[in-house]
Each structure stands twice: as structure tokens, then as C-alpha cells.
Coordinates of C-alpha atoms in Angstrom, one line a residue:
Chain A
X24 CA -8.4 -10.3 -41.3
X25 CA -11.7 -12.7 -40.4
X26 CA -12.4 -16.0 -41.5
X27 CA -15.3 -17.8 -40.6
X28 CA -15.4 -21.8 -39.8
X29 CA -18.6 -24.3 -40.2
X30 CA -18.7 -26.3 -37.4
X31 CA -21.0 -29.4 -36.9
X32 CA -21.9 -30.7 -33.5
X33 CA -23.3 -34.2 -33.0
X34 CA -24.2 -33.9 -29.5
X35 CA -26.4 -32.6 -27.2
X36 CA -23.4 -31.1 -25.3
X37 CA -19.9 -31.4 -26.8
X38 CA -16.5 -29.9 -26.7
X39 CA -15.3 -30.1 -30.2
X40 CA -11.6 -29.9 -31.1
X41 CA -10.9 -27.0 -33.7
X42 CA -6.5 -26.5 -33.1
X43 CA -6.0 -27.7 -36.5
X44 CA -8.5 -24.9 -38.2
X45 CA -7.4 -22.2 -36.3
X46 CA -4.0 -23.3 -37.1
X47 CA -4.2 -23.1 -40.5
X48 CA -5.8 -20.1 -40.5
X49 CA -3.1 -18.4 -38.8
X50 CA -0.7 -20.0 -40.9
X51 CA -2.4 -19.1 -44.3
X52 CA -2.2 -15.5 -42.8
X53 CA 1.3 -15.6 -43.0
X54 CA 1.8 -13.3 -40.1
X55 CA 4.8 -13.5 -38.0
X56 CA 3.8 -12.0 -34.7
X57 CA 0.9 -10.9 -33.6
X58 CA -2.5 -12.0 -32.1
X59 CA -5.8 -14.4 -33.1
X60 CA -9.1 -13.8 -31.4
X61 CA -11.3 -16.9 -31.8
X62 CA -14.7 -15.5 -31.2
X63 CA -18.3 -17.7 -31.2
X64 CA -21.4 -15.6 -32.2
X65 CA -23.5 -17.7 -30.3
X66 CA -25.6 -17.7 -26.8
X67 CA -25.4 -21.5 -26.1
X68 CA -22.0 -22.2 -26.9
X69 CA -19.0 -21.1 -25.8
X70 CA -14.8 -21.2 -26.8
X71 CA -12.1 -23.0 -24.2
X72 CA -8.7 -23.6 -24.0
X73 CA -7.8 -26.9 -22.1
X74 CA -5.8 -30.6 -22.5
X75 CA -6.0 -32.2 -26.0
X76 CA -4.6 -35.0 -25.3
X77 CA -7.0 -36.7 -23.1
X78 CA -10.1 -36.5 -24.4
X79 CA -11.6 -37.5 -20.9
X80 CA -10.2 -34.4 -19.8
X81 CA -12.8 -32.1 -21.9
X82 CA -16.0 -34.7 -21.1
X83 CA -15.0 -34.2 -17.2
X84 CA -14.9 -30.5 -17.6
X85 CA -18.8 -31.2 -19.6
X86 CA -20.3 -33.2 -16.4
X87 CA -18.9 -30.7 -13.8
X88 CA -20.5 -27.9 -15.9
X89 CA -23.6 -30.1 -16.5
X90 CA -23.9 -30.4 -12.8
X91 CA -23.3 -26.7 -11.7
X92 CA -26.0 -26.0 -14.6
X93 CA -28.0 -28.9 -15.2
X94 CA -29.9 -29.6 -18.4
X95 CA -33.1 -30.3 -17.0
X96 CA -33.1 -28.3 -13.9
X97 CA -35.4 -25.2 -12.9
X98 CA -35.6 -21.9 -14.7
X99 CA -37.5 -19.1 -15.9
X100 CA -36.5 -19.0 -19.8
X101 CA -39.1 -21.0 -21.4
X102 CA -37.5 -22.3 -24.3
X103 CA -36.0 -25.5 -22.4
X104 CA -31.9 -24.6 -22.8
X105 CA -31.4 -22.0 -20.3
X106 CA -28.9 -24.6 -18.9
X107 CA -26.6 -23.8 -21.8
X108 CA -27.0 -20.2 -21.6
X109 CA -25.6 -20.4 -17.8
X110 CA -23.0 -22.9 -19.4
X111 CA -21.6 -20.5 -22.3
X112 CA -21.8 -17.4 -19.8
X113 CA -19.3 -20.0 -17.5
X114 CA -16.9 -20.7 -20.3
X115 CA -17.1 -17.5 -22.6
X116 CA -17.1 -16.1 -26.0
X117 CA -14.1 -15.8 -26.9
X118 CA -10.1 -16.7 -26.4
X119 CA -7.0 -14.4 -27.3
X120 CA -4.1 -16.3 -28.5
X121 CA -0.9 -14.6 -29.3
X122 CA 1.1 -15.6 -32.5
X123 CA 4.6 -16.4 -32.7
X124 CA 7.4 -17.1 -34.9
X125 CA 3.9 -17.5 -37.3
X126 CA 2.2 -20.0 -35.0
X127 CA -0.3 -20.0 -32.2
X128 CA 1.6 -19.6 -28.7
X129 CA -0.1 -22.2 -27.5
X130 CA 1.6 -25.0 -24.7
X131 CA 2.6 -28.6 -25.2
X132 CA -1.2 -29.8 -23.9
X133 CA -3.3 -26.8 -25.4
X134 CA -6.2 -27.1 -27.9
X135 CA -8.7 -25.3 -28.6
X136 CA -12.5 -26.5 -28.2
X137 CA -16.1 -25.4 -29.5
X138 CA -18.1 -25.6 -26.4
X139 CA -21.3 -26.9 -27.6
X140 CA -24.6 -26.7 -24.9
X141 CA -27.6 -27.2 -27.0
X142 CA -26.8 -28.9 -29.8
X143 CA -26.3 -30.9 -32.3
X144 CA -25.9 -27.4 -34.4
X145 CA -24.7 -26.0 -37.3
X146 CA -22.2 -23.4 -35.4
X147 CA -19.9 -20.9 -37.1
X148 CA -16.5 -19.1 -35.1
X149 CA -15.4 -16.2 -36.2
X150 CA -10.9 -15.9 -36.5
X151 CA -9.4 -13.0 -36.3
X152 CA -6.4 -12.4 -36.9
X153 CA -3.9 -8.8 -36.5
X154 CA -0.2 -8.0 -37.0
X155 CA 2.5 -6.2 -35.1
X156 CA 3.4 -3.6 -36.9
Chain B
X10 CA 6.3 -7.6 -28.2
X11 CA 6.3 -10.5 -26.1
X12 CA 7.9 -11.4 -22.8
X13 CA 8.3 -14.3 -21.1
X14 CA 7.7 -14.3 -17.1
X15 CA 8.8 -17.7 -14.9
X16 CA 6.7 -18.2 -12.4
X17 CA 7.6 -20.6 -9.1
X18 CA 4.5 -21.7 -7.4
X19 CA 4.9 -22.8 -3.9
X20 CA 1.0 -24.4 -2.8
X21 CA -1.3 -27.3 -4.5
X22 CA -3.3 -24.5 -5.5
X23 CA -2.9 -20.6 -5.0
X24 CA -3.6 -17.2 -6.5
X25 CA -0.4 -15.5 -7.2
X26 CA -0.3 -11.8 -7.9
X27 CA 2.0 -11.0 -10.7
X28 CA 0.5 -7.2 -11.2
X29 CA 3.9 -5.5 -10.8
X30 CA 6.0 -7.7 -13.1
X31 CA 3.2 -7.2 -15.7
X32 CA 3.5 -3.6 -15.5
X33 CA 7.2 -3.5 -15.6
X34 CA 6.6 -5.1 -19.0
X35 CA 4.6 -2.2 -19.9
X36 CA 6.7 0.4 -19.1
X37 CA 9.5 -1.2 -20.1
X38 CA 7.7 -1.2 -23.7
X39 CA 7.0 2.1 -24.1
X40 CA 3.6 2.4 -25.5
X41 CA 1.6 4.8 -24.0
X42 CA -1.5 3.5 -25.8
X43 CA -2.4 -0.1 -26.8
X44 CA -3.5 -3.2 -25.2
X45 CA -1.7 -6.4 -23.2
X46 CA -3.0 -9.6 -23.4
X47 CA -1.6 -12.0 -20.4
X48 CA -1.6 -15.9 -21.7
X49 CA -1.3 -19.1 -20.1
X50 CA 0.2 -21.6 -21.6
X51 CA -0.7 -24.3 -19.3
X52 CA -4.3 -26.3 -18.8
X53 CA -4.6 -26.9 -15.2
X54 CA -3.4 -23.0 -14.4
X55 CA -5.6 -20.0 -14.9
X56 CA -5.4 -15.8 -15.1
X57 CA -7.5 -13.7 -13.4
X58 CA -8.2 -9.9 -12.3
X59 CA -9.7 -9.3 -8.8
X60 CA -8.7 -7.8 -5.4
X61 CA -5.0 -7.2 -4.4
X62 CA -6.2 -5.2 -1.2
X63 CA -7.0 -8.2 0.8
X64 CA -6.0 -11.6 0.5
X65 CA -8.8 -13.3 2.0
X66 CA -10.5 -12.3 -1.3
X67 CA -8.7 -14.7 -3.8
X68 CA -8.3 -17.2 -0.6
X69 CA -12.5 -17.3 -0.8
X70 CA -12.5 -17.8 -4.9
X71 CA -10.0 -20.3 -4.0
X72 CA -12.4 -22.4 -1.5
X73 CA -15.2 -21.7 -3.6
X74 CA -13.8 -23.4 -7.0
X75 CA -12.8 -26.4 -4.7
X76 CA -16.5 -27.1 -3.7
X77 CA -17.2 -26.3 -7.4
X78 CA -14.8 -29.1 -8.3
X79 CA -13.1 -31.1 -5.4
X80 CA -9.8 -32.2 -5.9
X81 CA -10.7 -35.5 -4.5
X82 CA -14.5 -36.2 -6.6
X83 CA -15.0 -38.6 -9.0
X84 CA -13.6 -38.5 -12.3
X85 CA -12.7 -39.7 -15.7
X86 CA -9.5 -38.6 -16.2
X87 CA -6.6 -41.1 -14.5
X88 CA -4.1 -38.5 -13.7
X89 CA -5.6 -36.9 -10.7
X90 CA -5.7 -33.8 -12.0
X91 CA -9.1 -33.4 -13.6
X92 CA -10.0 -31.1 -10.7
X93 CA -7.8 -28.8 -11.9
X94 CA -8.4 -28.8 -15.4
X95 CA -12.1 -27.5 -15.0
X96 CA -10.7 -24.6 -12.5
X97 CA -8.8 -23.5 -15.2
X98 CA -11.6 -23.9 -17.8
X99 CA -14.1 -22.1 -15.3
X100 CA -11.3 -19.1 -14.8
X101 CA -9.5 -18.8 -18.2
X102 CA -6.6 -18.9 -19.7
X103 CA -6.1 -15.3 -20.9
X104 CA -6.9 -11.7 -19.4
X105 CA -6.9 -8.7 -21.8
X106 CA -6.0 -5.2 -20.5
X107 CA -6.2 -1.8 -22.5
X108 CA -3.2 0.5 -21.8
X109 CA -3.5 4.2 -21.5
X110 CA -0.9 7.2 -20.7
X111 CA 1.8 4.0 -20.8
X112 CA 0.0 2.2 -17.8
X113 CA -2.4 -0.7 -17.6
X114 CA -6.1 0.7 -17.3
X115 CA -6.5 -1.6 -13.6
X116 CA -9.1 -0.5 -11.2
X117 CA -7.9 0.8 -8.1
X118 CA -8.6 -2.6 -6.6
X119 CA -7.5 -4.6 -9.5
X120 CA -5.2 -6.9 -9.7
X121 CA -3.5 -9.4 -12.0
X122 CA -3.4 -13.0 -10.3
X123 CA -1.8 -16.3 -11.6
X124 CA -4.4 -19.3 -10.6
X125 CA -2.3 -22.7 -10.0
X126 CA -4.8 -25.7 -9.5
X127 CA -2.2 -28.6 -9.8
X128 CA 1.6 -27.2 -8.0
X129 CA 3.8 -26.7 -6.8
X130 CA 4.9 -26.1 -10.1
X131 CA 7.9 -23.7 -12.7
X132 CA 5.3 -21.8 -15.1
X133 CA 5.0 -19.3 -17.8
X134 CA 3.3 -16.4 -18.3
X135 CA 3.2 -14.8 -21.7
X136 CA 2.8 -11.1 -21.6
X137 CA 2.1 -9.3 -25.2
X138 CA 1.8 -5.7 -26.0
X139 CA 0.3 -4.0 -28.9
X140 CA 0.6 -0.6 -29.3
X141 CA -2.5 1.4 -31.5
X142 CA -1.4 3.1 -34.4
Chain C
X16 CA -9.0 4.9 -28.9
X17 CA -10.6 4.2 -25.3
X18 CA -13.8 5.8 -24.4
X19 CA -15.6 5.6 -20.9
X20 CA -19.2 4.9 -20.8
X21 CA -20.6 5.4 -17.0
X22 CA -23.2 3.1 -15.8
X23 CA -25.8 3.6 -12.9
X24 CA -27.1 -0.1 -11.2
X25 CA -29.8 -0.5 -9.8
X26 CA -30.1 -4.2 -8.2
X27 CA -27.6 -5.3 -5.9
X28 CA -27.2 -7.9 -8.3
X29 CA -28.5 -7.4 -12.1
X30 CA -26.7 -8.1 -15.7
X31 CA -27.5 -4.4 -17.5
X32 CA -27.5 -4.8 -21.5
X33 CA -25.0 -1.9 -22.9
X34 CA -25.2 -3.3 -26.2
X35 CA -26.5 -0.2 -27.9
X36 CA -23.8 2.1 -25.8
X37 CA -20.8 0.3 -27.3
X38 CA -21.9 -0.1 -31.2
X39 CA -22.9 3.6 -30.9
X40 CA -18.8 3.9 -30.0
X41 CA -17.8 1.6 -32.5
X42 CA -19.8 3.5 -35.2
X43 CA -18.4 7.0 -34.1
X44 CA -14.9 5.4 -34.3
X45 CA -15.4 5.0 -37.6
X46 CA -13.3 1.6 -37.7
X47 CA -14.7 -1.1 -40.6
X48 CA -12.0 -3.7 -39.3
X49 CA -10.6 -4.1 -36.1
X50 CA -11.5 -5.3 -32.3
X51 CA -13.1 -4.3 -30.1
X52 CA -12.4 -5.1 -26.2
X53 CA -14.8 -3.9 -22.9
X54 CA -13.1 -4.3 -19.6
X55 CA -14.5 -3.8 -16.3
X56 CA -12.1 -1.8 -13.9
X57 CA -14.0 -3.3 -10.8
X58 CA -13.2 -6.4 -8.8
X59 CA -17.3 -7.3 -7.7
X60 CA -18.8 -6.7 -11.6
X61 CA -18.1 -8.6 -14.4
X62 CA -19.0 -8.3 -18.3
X63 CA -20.4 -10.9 -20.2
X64 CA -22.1 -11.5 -23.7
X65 CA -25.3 -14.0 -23.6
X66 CA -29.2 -13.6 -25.2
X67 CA -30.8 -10.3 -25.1
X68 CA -33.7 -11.1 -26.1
X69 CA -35.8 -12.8 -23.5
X70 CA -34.8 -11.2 -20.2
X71 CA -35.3 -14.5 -18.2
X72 CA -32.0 -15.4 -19.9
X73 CA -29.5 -13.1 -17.4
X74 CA -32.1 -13.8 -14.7
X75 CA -31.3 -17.9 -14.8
X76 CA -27.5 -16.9 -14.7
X77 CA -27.7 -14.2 -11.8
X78 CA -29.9 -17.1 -10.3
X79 CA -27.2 -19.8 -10.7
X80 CA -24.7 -18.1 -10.0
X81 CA -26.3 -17.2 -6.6
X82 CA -26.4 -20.6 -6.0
X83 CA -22.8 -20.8 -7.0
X84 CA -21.9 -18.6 -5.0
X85 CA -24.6 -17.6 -2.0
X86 CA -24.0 -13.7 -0.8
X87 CA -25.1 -15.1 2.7
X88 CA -22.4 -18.0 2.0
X89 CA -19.3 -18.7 4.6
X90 CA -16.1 -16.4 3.4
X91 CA -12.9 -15.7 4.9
X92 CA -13.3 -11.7 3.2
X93 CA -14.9 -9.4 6.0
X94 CA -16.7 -6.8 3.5
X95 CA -19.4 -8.9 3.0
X96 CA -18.9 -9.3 -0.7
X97 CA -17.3 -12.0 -0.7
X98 CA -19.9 -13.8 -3.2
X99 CA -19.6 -11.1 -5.6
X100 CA -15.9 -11.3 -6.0
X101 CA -16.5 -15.2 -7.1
X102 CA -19.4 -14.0 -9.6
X103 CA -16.8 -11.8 -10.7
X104 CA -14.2 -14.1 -11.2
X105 CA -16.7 -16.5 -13.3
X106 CA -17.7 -14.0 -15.7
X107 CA -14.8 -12.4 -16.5
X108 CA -13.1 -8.2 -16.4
X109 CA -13.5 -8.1 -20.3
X110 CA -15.1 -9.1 -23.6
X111 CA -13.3 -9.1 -27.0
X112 CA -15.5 -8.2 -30.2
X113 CA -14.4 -8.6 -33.7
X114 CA -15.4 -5.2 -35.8
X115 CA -16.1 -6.0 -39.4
X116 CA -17.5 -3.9 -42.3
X117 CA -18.0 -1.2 -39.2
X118 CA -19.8 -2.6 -37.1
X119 CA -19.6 -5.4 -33.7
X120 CA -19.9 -9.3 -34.7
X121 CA -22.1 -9.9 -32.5
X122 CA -24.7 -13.3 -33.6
X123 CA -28.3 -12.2 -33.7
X124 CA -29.0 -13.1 -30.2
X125 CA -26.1 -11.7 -28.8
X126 CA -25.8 -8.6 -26.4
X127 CA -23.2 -7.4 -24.1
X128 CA -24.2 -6.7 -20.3
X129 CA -22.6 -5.7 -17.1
X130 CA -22.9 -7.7 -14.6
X131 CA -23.4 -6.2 -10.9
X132 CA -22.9 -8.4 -8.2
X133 CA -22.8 -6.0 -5.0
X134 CA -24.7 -2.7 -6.4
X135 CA -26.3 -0.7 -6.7
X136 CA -23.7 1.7 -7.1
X137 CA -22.1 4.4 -9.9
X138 CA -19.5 2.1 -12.5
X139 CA -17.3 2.3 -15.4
X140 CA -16.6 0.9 -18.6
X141 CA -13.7 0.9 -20.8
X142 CA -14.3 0.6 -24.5
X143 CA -11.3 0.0 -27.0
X144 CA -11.4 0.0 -30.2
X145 CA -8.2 -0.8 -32.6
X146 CA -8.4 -0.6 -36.4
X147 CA -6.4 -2.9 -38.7
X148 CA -4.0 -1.9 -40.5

């Protein structure tokens, strides 16, 4: 099963919170055990798994990226966002959740973020859900 | 199927190998084809596969995330911990193995290594199997 | 259903597109809707989706990342690929692929390389593909 989300980004760069969509996903699945893929089909934004509950956490995790890969720095790619290329090869396309007991397995301090690295964007994530048998 | 592990850390921050009590969980399962997907449950804690042969290996990737984001450099987040938060980001939260003729499909020099950014620390390690059809 | 795809590098470091190798599996398999998961058996390569369409794209990444991680950097690891254990680290060992109406989700701008960080040499690639049920 694959269900597709419309994200919109407002910034430049942006980790956007999407734990309550995925959720809900999985929960309309109505499957007991198994596992969800959340998978982003795009080259300048990636998919992380870090602390909700401070959302300085997630913009601290954005300036150390921005200064490993900095938006205005030098590169060959001539279309000006190579930057967020380097920064969605650092974070990745995807994260594999297991479900449990029909919810995500995630921890007490888990969400689960759109990396956005060259917005603001319309953005779609792809959620895939399987069964145990 | 999913498993627990408990996992003590004993440094601030360390790679520990947990290859062997990941595949007892394998063979324990009994499927001989399928795939395991190792989760963390945790934000400032990471999985990752690399060299088991020689310690020095994951004592370098160690070092290197620490110049990548210094325990001790400025940031937003009032806990201390923000360090450790993008370690985890930059190294993941899950690792996803196929399994073949009942065995994990590791490398010869592959192995399975828990990444703890903020210990000592108890953790958890989720281990899930899936076995193909 | 796991097949091996063998791969010849040719850089000592170089991200190789094997976009084309893996749908052709996925296609033979058969499967309209499943997953699909690459993993790298090797501890100084990595696999990574990002753009394939303007080459300069995996250039700026091998680039940053060699600044990330310099091969003529300071390491504890006496092989002298040290630096290509972090790169590996970074990027990942595998890539998970959602497989709808037969064929890899991949966005439009999205292709799947390996990523060599102390070649040339002779590697493998593990391609798994699950159906649903």
C-alpha cells in the first residue's frame, strides 16, 4: 500500500514536521505489525528522524549542515543549489520505521521531518506501508 | 517479528558492535530469506555498518563527526546535547539488511555498530525480520 | 528474491549511476508493488540516490565530501583508507525504493549510484526485491 503526501515548504531550508501524516497513514492501514518506508522523490530534499520536541534541535542540525555545505559556496553544478544536493545526499531518501501494536515504533522524542534544501517547494513523500504475514 | 536488544553504553560517545546479537536474532527466527531492519529509537544515537576488523576504523568516524560537530560549539539548543543530535542525523537511525540462506548478507568486513553521541546511557535497539513469501 | 549486479570502478573515488541495472531487475521480477532495497556489502563504498542528470551533481558531493573527510587527512586506521570509511559512513550501505505499478519510484531527477571511495577495484551489489501481498 502507497499514499502520497503534499507538502509545502516556506523556506529556503526547512525541516518540516510530518509524524502526524505518517501516523495516520499507518493507522488508516489498519495493520498491526509490520513496516512503513517514508520515501522523498526528490534531489534537494531529504527524510530524518530526530527530537520533536525542541524545535531548536532541527534548526541546529540546519546550520551545521548549512556549514558543512554552504548555500552559496563553490561548485561546478550551474544551477545555483548544488549545496542542497550535498545536503539531501548527507541526510537521505528515505527512513524505515517498523509498526507495532498498529503504530509507528517510534521513541518518546522521535518525529519525523521533510528536510527541505532549496525551497520554498511544493514536495510530495511517498508512504509505504507492508504487513507481516 | 521484533526483538528487543538493551544496550549499556559505557563512553560519552562510542561505536558499539552489536553484529552477533543481531544475528542471533536471525537465526533464532528462522527465515532463510527476507530482510532485517535495525531501528533506533533514540535521537542523539545512531546505526551504522562499517569495519569490525579493526577498531581504529569506527574510532576515526568517531573523531571525524566531532570536528564535524564539536561537542563543545555553539548552539541553539539548551540541553548540551545538540552535538549529538546532528551525529545521529548525519549517521541515521535505521540500517536495512537483506537475509539470505538464514544469514544476514554482511560483507566480509561488515559490521553492525550502535553510535552513542550523548552516554553513558541504557538503550534500545529494535531488530525486525521479515521473511519473503 | 536477491540478485547480484557486479560493478567495475574506475576512480579511486567516483559515484557510478546503476540506475538502469536495478529497474532492468525490478522489471524481470515482475513485481507491480513491493520494495525494493540495494545494499553495499563493502565498508569504503556507499550507495546513494541524488540527480542524474547533470554530472556535476555527484562531482560537488565526491568534492565535499573530500573536504569532509580529506584521504591525506590524520587517522588513527593504518590502511590508508581511513577517509573512505567516513565517506562511507555518510552515505549509507543501502537504499530503500518503493515499487509501484512495476516499476522503482524514483522522482524524475532521481538515479541511484555507487559510491567508490578507495577504488578502483571489482564490487558488488545486492538487489532485493519483495512483492506485497
Amino acid at each position: 500500500m502507497i499514499q502520497k503526501l503534499d507538502i509545502k515548504t516556506r523556506e529556503q531550508a526547512e525541516f518540516q514536521e510530518i509524524t502526524l501524516k505518517v501516523r495516520e497513514i499507518v493507522r488508516d492501514s489498519g495493520v498491526e505489525n509490520g513496516v512503513c518506508v517514508v520515501y522523498i522523490p526528490h534531489t534537494t530534499a531529504g527524510i530524518m528522524i530526530n527530537e520533536h520536541a525542541d524545535p531548536d534541535v532541527v534548526n541546529d542540525i540546519l546550520n551545521r549542515l548549512e556549514e558543512m555545505a554552504p548555500r552559496r559556496g563553490e561548485y561546478r553544478h550551474s544551477e545555483g543549489n548544488a549545496a542542497a544536493h550535498i545536503k539531501a545526499a548527507l541526510i537521505g531518501s528515505s527512513v524505515t520505521l517498523p509498526i507495532t501494536y498498529g503504530e509507528l515504533a517510534l521513541g518518546t522524542w522521535q518525529g519525523i521531518f521533510f528536510g527541505e534544501f532549496d525551497g520554498p517547494r511544493n514536495r510530495q513523500v511517498l508512504v509505504r506501508i507492508s504487513a507481516d504475514k
